[in-house]
């Protein structure tokens, strides 16, 4: 992640892109206007559902990995947001630029890189907190014999 910032992480971001592209038509079934947001919703929904599922199964490491994946998506989203005015990223299918459309709609296009900076910050904070949580659990449980996978 450090090496590719602000780039594209091979494999992981391909999965994110797949969920992003799936999100548009799914949300588009319900609302034309919301279809633009569907991509971002799509790429966040899958790791969020996994995180909730692992939490309910009390799978700590898998839960933390899903949370890290969820927040890694924020870096990916920030990269796309920061491109709203520049329009330099190659887009799948060469279609509309989601964040150019959204920020124009919200009348905040001139703040694209600032908003992206905040989103990137939240992404890193979320990932670091999830990693610290795993470290804290390990530290707390280090003298116990039960599995670290258990809450
Ligand atoms: Zn999109």
Coordinates of N, CA and C and ligand atoms in Angstrom, one line a residue:
X1 N 0.8 -1.2 0.0 CA 0.0 0.0 0.0 C 0.9 1.3 0.0
X2 N 1.9 1.2 0.8 CA 2.8 2.4 0.9 C 3.5 2.6 -0.5
X3 N 3.9 1.4 -1.0 CA 4.6 1.5 -2.3 C 3.8 2.0 -3.4
X4 N 2.5 1.7 -3.4 CA 1.6 2.1 -4.5 C 0.9 3.4 -4.3
X5 N 0.9 3.9 -3.1 CA 0.3 5.2 -2.9 C 0.8 6.3 -3.8
X6 N 0.1 7.1 -4.5 CA -1.4 7.0 -4.5 C -1.9 6.1 -5.6
X7 N -1.2 5.1 -5.9 CA -1.5 4.3 -7.1 C -2.5 3.2 -6.9
X8 N -2.4 2.2 -7.7 CA -3.4 1.2 -7.8 C -2.8 -0.1 -7.3
X9 N -3.4 -0.8 -6.3 CA -2.8 -2.0 -5.7 C -3.3 -3.2 -6.5
X10 N -2.4 -3.9 -7.2 CA -2.7 -5.0 -8.0 C -3.5 -6.0 -7.3
X11 N -4.5 -6.6 -7.8 CA -5.3 -7.6 -7.2 C -6.4 -7.0 -6.4
X12 N -6.1 -6.4 -5.3 CA -7.1 -5.8 -4.4 C -7.9 -4.8 -5.0
X13 N -7.3 -3.9 -5.7 CA -8.0 -2.8 -6.4 C -8.7 -3.3 -7.7
X14 N -8.3 -4.4 -8.2 CA -9.1 -5.1 -9.3 C -10.4 -5.6 -8.7
X15 N -10.4 -6.1 -7.5 CA -11.6 -6.6 -6.8 C -12.5 -5.4 -6.5
X16 N -11.9 -4.3 -6.0 CA -12.6 -3.1 -5.7 C -13.3 -2.6 -6.9
X17 N -12.6 -2.6 -8.0 CA -13.1 -2.1 -9.3 C -14.3 -2.9 -9.8
X18 N -14.2 -4.2 -9.6 CA -15.2 -5.2 -10.0 C -16.5 -4.8 -9.2
X19 N -16.4 -4.7 -7.9 CA -17.5 -4.4 -7.0 C -18.1 -3.0 -7.3
X20 N -17.1 -2.1 -7.7 CA -17.5 -0.7 -8.0 C -18.4 -0.8 -9.3
X21 N -17.9 -1.5 -10.3 CA -18.7 -1.6 -11.6 C -20.0 -2.3 -11.4
X22 N -20.0 -3.3 -10.5 CA -21.3 -4.0 -10.3 C -22.3 -3.1 -9.6
X23 N -21.8 -2.2 -8.7 CA -22.6 -1.3 -7.9 C -23.5 -0.4 -8.8
X24 N -22.9 0.1 -9.8 CA -23.7 1.1 -10.7 C -25.0 0.6 -11.2
X25 N -25.0 -0.6 -11.9 CA -26.3 -1.0 -12.5 C -27.2 -1.5 -11.4
X26 N -26.7 -2.1 -10.3 CA -27.6 -2.6 -9.2 C -28.3 -1.4 -8.6
X27 N -27.6 -0.3 -8.2 CA -28.3 0.8 -7.7 C -29.1 1.5 -8.7
X28 N -28.7 1.4 -10.0 CA -29.4 2.0 -11.1 C -30.8 1.4 -11.3
X29 N -31.0 0.2 -10.8 CA -32.3 -0.5 -10.9 C -33.3 0.3 -10.1
X30 N -32.8 0.9 -9.0 CA -33.7 1.6 -8.1 C -33.8 3.1 -8.4
X31 N -32.8 3.7 -8.9 CA -32.8 5.2 -9.1 C -31.8 5.6 -10.1
X32 N -32.2 6.3 -11.2 CA -31.2 6.8 -12.2 C -30.3 7.8 -11.6
X33 N -30.8 8.6 -10.7 CA -30.0 9.7 -10.1 C -28.9 9.1 -9.2
X34 N -29.3 8.0 -8.4 CA -28.3 7.4 -7.5 C -27.3 6.5 -8.1
X35 N -27.6 6.2 -9.4 CA -26.7 5.2 -10.1 C -25.2 5.7 -10.1
X36 N -25.0 7.0 -10.1 CA -23.7 7.6 -10.1 C -23.0 7.2 -8.8
X37 N -23.7 7.1 -7.7 CA -23.2 6.8 -6.4 C -23.0 5.3 -6.2
X38 N -23.6 4.5 -7.1 CA -23.7 3.1 -6.9 C -22.3 2.4 -6.9
X39 N -21.4 3.0 -7.7 CA -20.0 2.4 -7.8 C -19.3 2.4 -6.4
X40 N -19.4 3.6 -5.8 CA -18.7 3.8 -4.5 C -19.4 2.9 -3.5
X41 N -20.8 2.9 -3.5 CA -21.5 2.1 -2.6 C -21.2 0.7 -2.8
X42 N -21.1 0.2 -4.0 CA -20.8 -1.2 -4.3 C -19.5 -1.6 -3.7
X43 N -18.4 -0.8 -3.9 CA -17.1 -1.2 -3.5 C -17.0 -1.2 -1.9
X44 N -17.8 -0.4 -1.2 CA -17.8 -0.3 0.2 C -18.7 -1.4 0.8
X45 N -19.8 -1.8 0.1 CA -20.8 -2.7 0.7 C -20.2 -4.1 0.9
X46 N -19.4 -4.6 -0.1 CA -18.9 -6.0 0.1 C -18.0 -6.2 1.3
X47 N -16.9 -5.3 1.5 CA -16.1 -5.5 2.7 C -16.9 -5.2 4.0
X48 N -17.9 -4.3 3.9 CA -18.7 -4.0 5.1 C -19.5 -5.2 5.5
X49 N -20.1 -5.9 4.5 CA -21.0 -7.1 4.8 C -20.1 -8.2 5.4
X50 N -18.9 -8.3 4.8 CA -17.9 -9.3 5.3 C -17.5 -9.0 6.7
X51 N -17.3 -7.7 7.0 CA -16.9 -7.3 8.4 C -18.0 -7.7 9.4
X52 N -19.2 -7.3 9.1 CA -20.3 -7.6 10.0 C -20.4 -9.1 10.2
X53 N -20.3 -9.9 9.1 CA -20.4 -11.3 9.1 C -19.3 -11.9 10.0
X54 N -18.1 -11.5 9.8 CA -17.0 -12.0 10.7 C -17.1 -11.6 12.1
X55 N -17.7 -10.4 12.4 CA -17.9 -9.9 13.7 C -18.9 -10.8 14.4
X56 N -19.9 -11.2 13.7 CA -21.0 -12.0 14.3 C -20.5 -13.4 14.5
X57 N -19.5 -13.9 13.7 CA -18.9 -15.2 13.9 C -17.7 -15.1 14.9
X58 N -17.5 -13.9 15.4 CA -16.4 -13.7 16.4 C -15.0 -14.1 15.8
X59 N -14.8 -13.8 14.5 CA -13.5 -14.1 13.9 C -12.7 -12.8 13.8
X60 N -11.9 -12.6 14.9 CA -11.3 -11.3 15.0 C -10.3 -10.9 13.9
X61 N -9.5 -11.9 13.5 CA -8.5 -11.5 12.4 C -9.2 -11.3 11.1
X62 N -10.2 -12.1 10.8 CA -10.9 -11.9 9.5 C -11.7 -10.6 9.6
X63 N -12.3 -10.3 10.7 CA -13.0 -9.1 10.9 C -12.1 -7.9 10.7
X64 N -10.9 -7.9 11.3 CA -9.9 -6.8 11.1 C -9.5 -6.7 9.7
X65 N -9.3 -7.8 9.0 CA -8.9 -7.8 7.6 C -10.0 -7.1 6.7
X66 N -11.2 -7.4 7.0 CA -12.3 -6.8 6.3 C -12.4 -5.3 6.5
X67 N -12.2 -4.9 7.8 CA -12.2 -3.5 8.1 C -11.1 -2.8 7.4
X68 N -9.9 -3.4 7.4 CA -8.7 -2.8 6.7 C -9.1 -2.7 5.2
X69 N -9.7 -3.8 4.6 CA -10.1 -3.7 3.2 C -11.1 -2.6 3.0
X70 N -12.1 -2.5 3.9 CA -13.1 -1.4 3.8 C -12.4 -0.1 3.7
X71 N -11.4 0.2 4.6 CA -10.8 1.5 4.6 C -9.8 1.7 3.5
X72 N -9.2 0.6 3.0 CA -8.3 0.6 1.9 C -9.1 1.2 0.7
X73 N -10.4 0.8 0.6 CA -11.2 1.3 -0.5 C -11.3 2.9 -0.4
X74 N -11.2 3.4 0.8 CA -11.3 4.9 0.9 C -10.1 5.6 0.1
X75 N -8.9 4.9 0.1 CA -7.8 5.4 -0.6 C -8.1 5.4 -2.1
X76 N -8.7 4.3 -2.5 CA -9.1 4.1 -3.9 C -10.1 5.2 -4.3
X77 N -11.1 5.4 -3.4 CA -12.1 6.4 -3.7 C -11.5 7.8 -3.7
X78 N -10.5 8.1 -2.8 CA -9.9 9.4 -2.7 C -9.1 9.6 -4.0
X79 N -8.5 8.6 -4.6 CA -7.7 8.7 -5.8 C -8.6 9.2 -6.9
X80 N -9.8 8.6 -7.0 CA -10.8 8.9 -8.0 C -11.3 10.3 -7.8
X81 N -11.6 10.7 -6.5 CA -12.1 12.0 -6.2 C -11.1 13.1 -6.6
X82 N -9.9 12.8 -6.3 CA -8.8 13.8 -6.6 C -8.7 14.1 -8.1
X83 N -9.2 13.2 -8.9 CA -9.1 13.3 -10.4 C -10.3 14.0 -11.0
X84 N -11.2 14.5 -10.1 CA -12.5 15.0 -10.6 C -12.4 16.2 -11.6
X85 N -11.4 17.0 -11.3 CA -11.1 18.1 -12.3 C -10.1 17.7 -13.4
X86 N -9.1 17.0 -12.9 CA -8.0 16.6 -13.9 C -8.5 15.7 -15.0
X87 N -9.4 14.7 -14.6 CA -9.9 13.7 -15.6 C -8.8 13.0 -16.3
X88 N -7.8 12.5 -15.5 CA -6.7 11.8 -16.1 C -6.7 10.3 -15.9
X89 N -7.5 9.8 -15.0 CA -7.5 8.4 -14.7 C -8.2 7.7 -15.9
X90 N -7.7 6.5 -16.3 CA -8.4 5.7 -17.3 C -9.6 5.1 -16.7
X91 N -10.8 5.4 -17.3 CA -12.0 4.8 -16.7 C -12.5 3.6 -17.5
X92 N -13.1 2.7 -16.7 CA -13.6 1.5 -17.3 C -14.7 1.8 -18.3
X93 N -14.7 1.4 -19.5 CA -15.7 1.7 -20.5 C -15.7 3.1 -21.0
X94 N -14.8 3.9 -20.5 CA -14.7 5.3 -20.9 C -15.9 6.1 -20.6
X95 N -16.7 5.7 -19.6 CA -17.9 6.4 -19.3 C -17.8 7.7 -18.6
X96 N -18.8 8.1 -17.9 CA -18.8 9.3 -17.1 C -17.9 9.1 -15.9
X97 N -17.3 10.3 -15.5 CA -16.4 10.3 -14.3 C -17.3 10.5 -13.1
X98 N -17.5 9.5 -12.2 CA -18.4 9.6 -11.1 C -18.2 10.9 -10.3
X99 N -17.0 11.1 -9.9 CA -16.8 12.2 -8.9 C -16.8 13.6 -9.6
X100 N -16.5 13.6 -10.9 CA -16.8 14.9 -11.6 C -18.3 15.2 -11.6
X101 N -19.1 14.2 -11.9 CA -20.5 14.3 -11.9 C -21.0 14.7 -10.5
X102 N -20.6 13.9 -9.5 CA -21.1 14.1 -8.1 C -20.7 15.5 -7.5
X103 N -19.4 15.8 -7.7 CA -18.9 17.1 -7.1 C -19.5 18.3 -7.9
X104 N -19.8 18.1 -9.2 CA -20.5 19.2 -10.0 C -21.9 19.4 -9.4
X105 N -22.5 18.2 -9.2 CA -23.9 18.2 -8.6 C -23.9 18.9 -7.3
X106 N -22.9 18.7 -6.4 CA -22.8 19.2 -5.1 C -22.3 20.6 -5.1
X107 N -21.8 21.1 -6.3 CA -21.2 22.4 -6.4 C -19.9 22.5 -5.6
X108 N -19.1 21.5 -5.5 CA -17.8 21.5 -4.8 C -16.6 21.0 -5.6
X109 N -16.8 21.1 -6.9 CA -15.8 20.6 -7.8 C -14.4 21.2 -7.6
X110 N -14.4 22.4 -7.2 CA -13.1 23.1 -7.0 C -12.4 22.6 -5.7
X111 N -13.1 21.8 -4.9 CA -12.5 21.3 -3.6 C -12.1 19.8 -3.8
X112 N -12.1 19.3 -5.0 CA -11.9 17.9 -5.2 C -10.7 17.3 -4.5
X113 N -9.5 18.0 -4.6 CA -8.3 17.4 -4.0 C -8.4 17.6 -2.4
X114 N -9.0 18.6 -1.9 CA -9.1 18.8 -0.4 C -10.0 17.7 0.1
X115 N -11.2 17.4 -0.5 CA -12.1 16.4 -0.1 C -11.4 15.0 -0.2
X116 N -10.7 14.8 -1.3 CA -9.9 13.6 -1.4 C -8.9 13.4 -0.3
X117 N -8.3 14.5 0.1 CA -7.3 14.4 1.2 C -7.9 14.0 2.5
X118 N -9.1 14.5 2.8 CA -9.8 14.1 4.0 C -10.2 12.6 3.9
X119 N -10.7 12.2 2.8 CA -11.1 10.8 2.6 C -9.9 9.9 2.7
X120 N -8.8 10.3 2.2 CA -7.6 9.5 2.3 C -7.1 9.4 3.8
X121 N -7.3 10.5 4.5 CA -6.9 10.5 5.9 C -7.8 9.6 6.7
X122 N -9.1 9.6 6.4 CA -10.0 8.7 7.1 C -9.7 7.2 6.8
X123 N -9.3 7.0 5.5 CA -8.9 5.6 5.1 C -7.7 5.1 5.9
X124 N -6.7 5.9 6.0 CA -5.5 5.5 6.7 C -5.8 5.4 8.2
X125 N -6.6 6.3 8.7 CA -6.9 6.2 10.2 C -7.6 4.9 10.5
X126 N -8.6 4.6 9.6 CA -9.4 3.4 9.8 C -8.5 2.1 9.8
X127 N -7.6 2.1 8.8 CA -6.7 0.9 8.6 C -5.7 0.8 9.8
X128 N -5.2 2.0 10.3 CA -4.2 1.9 11.4 C -4.9 1.5 12.7
X129 N -6.2 2.0 12.9 CA -6.9 1.6 14.1 C -7.2 0.1 14.1
X130 N -7.6 -0.4 12.9 CA -7.9 -1.8 12.9 C -6.6 -2.6 13.2
X131 N -5.5 -2.2 12.6 CA -4.2 -2.9 12.9 C -3.8 -2.8 14.4
X132 N -4.0 -1.6 15.0 CA -3.7 -1.4 16.4 C -4.6 -2.3 17.2
X133 N -5.9 -2.4 16.8 CA -6.8 -3.3 17.6 C -6.3 -4.7 17.6
X134 N -5.8 -5.2 16.4 CA -5.3 -6.6 16.4 C -4.1 -6.7 17.3
X135 N -3.2 -5.7 17.3 CA -2.0 -5.7 18.1 C -2.4 -5.7 19.6
X136 N -3.4 -4.9 19.9 CA -3.8 -4.8 21.3 C -4.4 -6.1 21.8
X137 N -5.2 -6.8 20.9 CA -5.8 -8.1 21.3 C -4.7 -9.1 21.5
X138 N -3.7 -9.1 20.6 CA -2.6 -10.0 20.7 C -1.8 -9.8 22.1
X139 N -1.6 -8.5 22.4 CA -0.9 -8.1 23.6 C -1.7 -8.6 24.8
X140 N -3.0 -8.4 24.8 CA -3.9 -8.7 25.9 C -4.0 -10.2 26.1
X141 N -4.0 -11.0 25.0 CA -4.2 -12.4 25.0 C -2.9 -13.2 25.0
X142 N -1.7 -12.5 25.0 CA -0.4 -13.2 24.8 C -0.2 -14.3 25.8
X143 N -0.7 -14.1 27.1 CA -0.4 -15.1 28.1 C -1.5 -16.3 28.1
X144 N -2.5 -16.1 27.3 CA -3.6 -17.1 27.3 C -3.2 -18.1 26.3
X145 N -3.9 -19.3 26.4 CA -3.6 -20.3 25.4 C -4.7 -20.4 24.3
X146 N -5.8 -19.7 24.5 CA -6.9 -19.8 23.5 C -6.5 -19.1 22.2
X147 N -7.2 -19.5 21.2 CA -6.9 -19.0 19.8 C -7.1 -17.5 19.7
X148 N -6.2 -16.8 19.0 CA -6.4 -15.4 18.7 C -7.6 -15.1 17.8
X149 N -8.0 -16.1 17.2 CA -9.2 -16.0 16.3 C -10.5 -15.7 17.1
X150 N -10.4 -16.1 18.4 CA -11.6 -15.9 19.2 C -11.7 -14.5 19.8
X151 N -12.9 -14.0 19.9 CA -13.1 -12.7 20.6 C -12.9 -12.8 22.1
Ligands
LIG1 ZN1 -18.0 4.4 -11.3

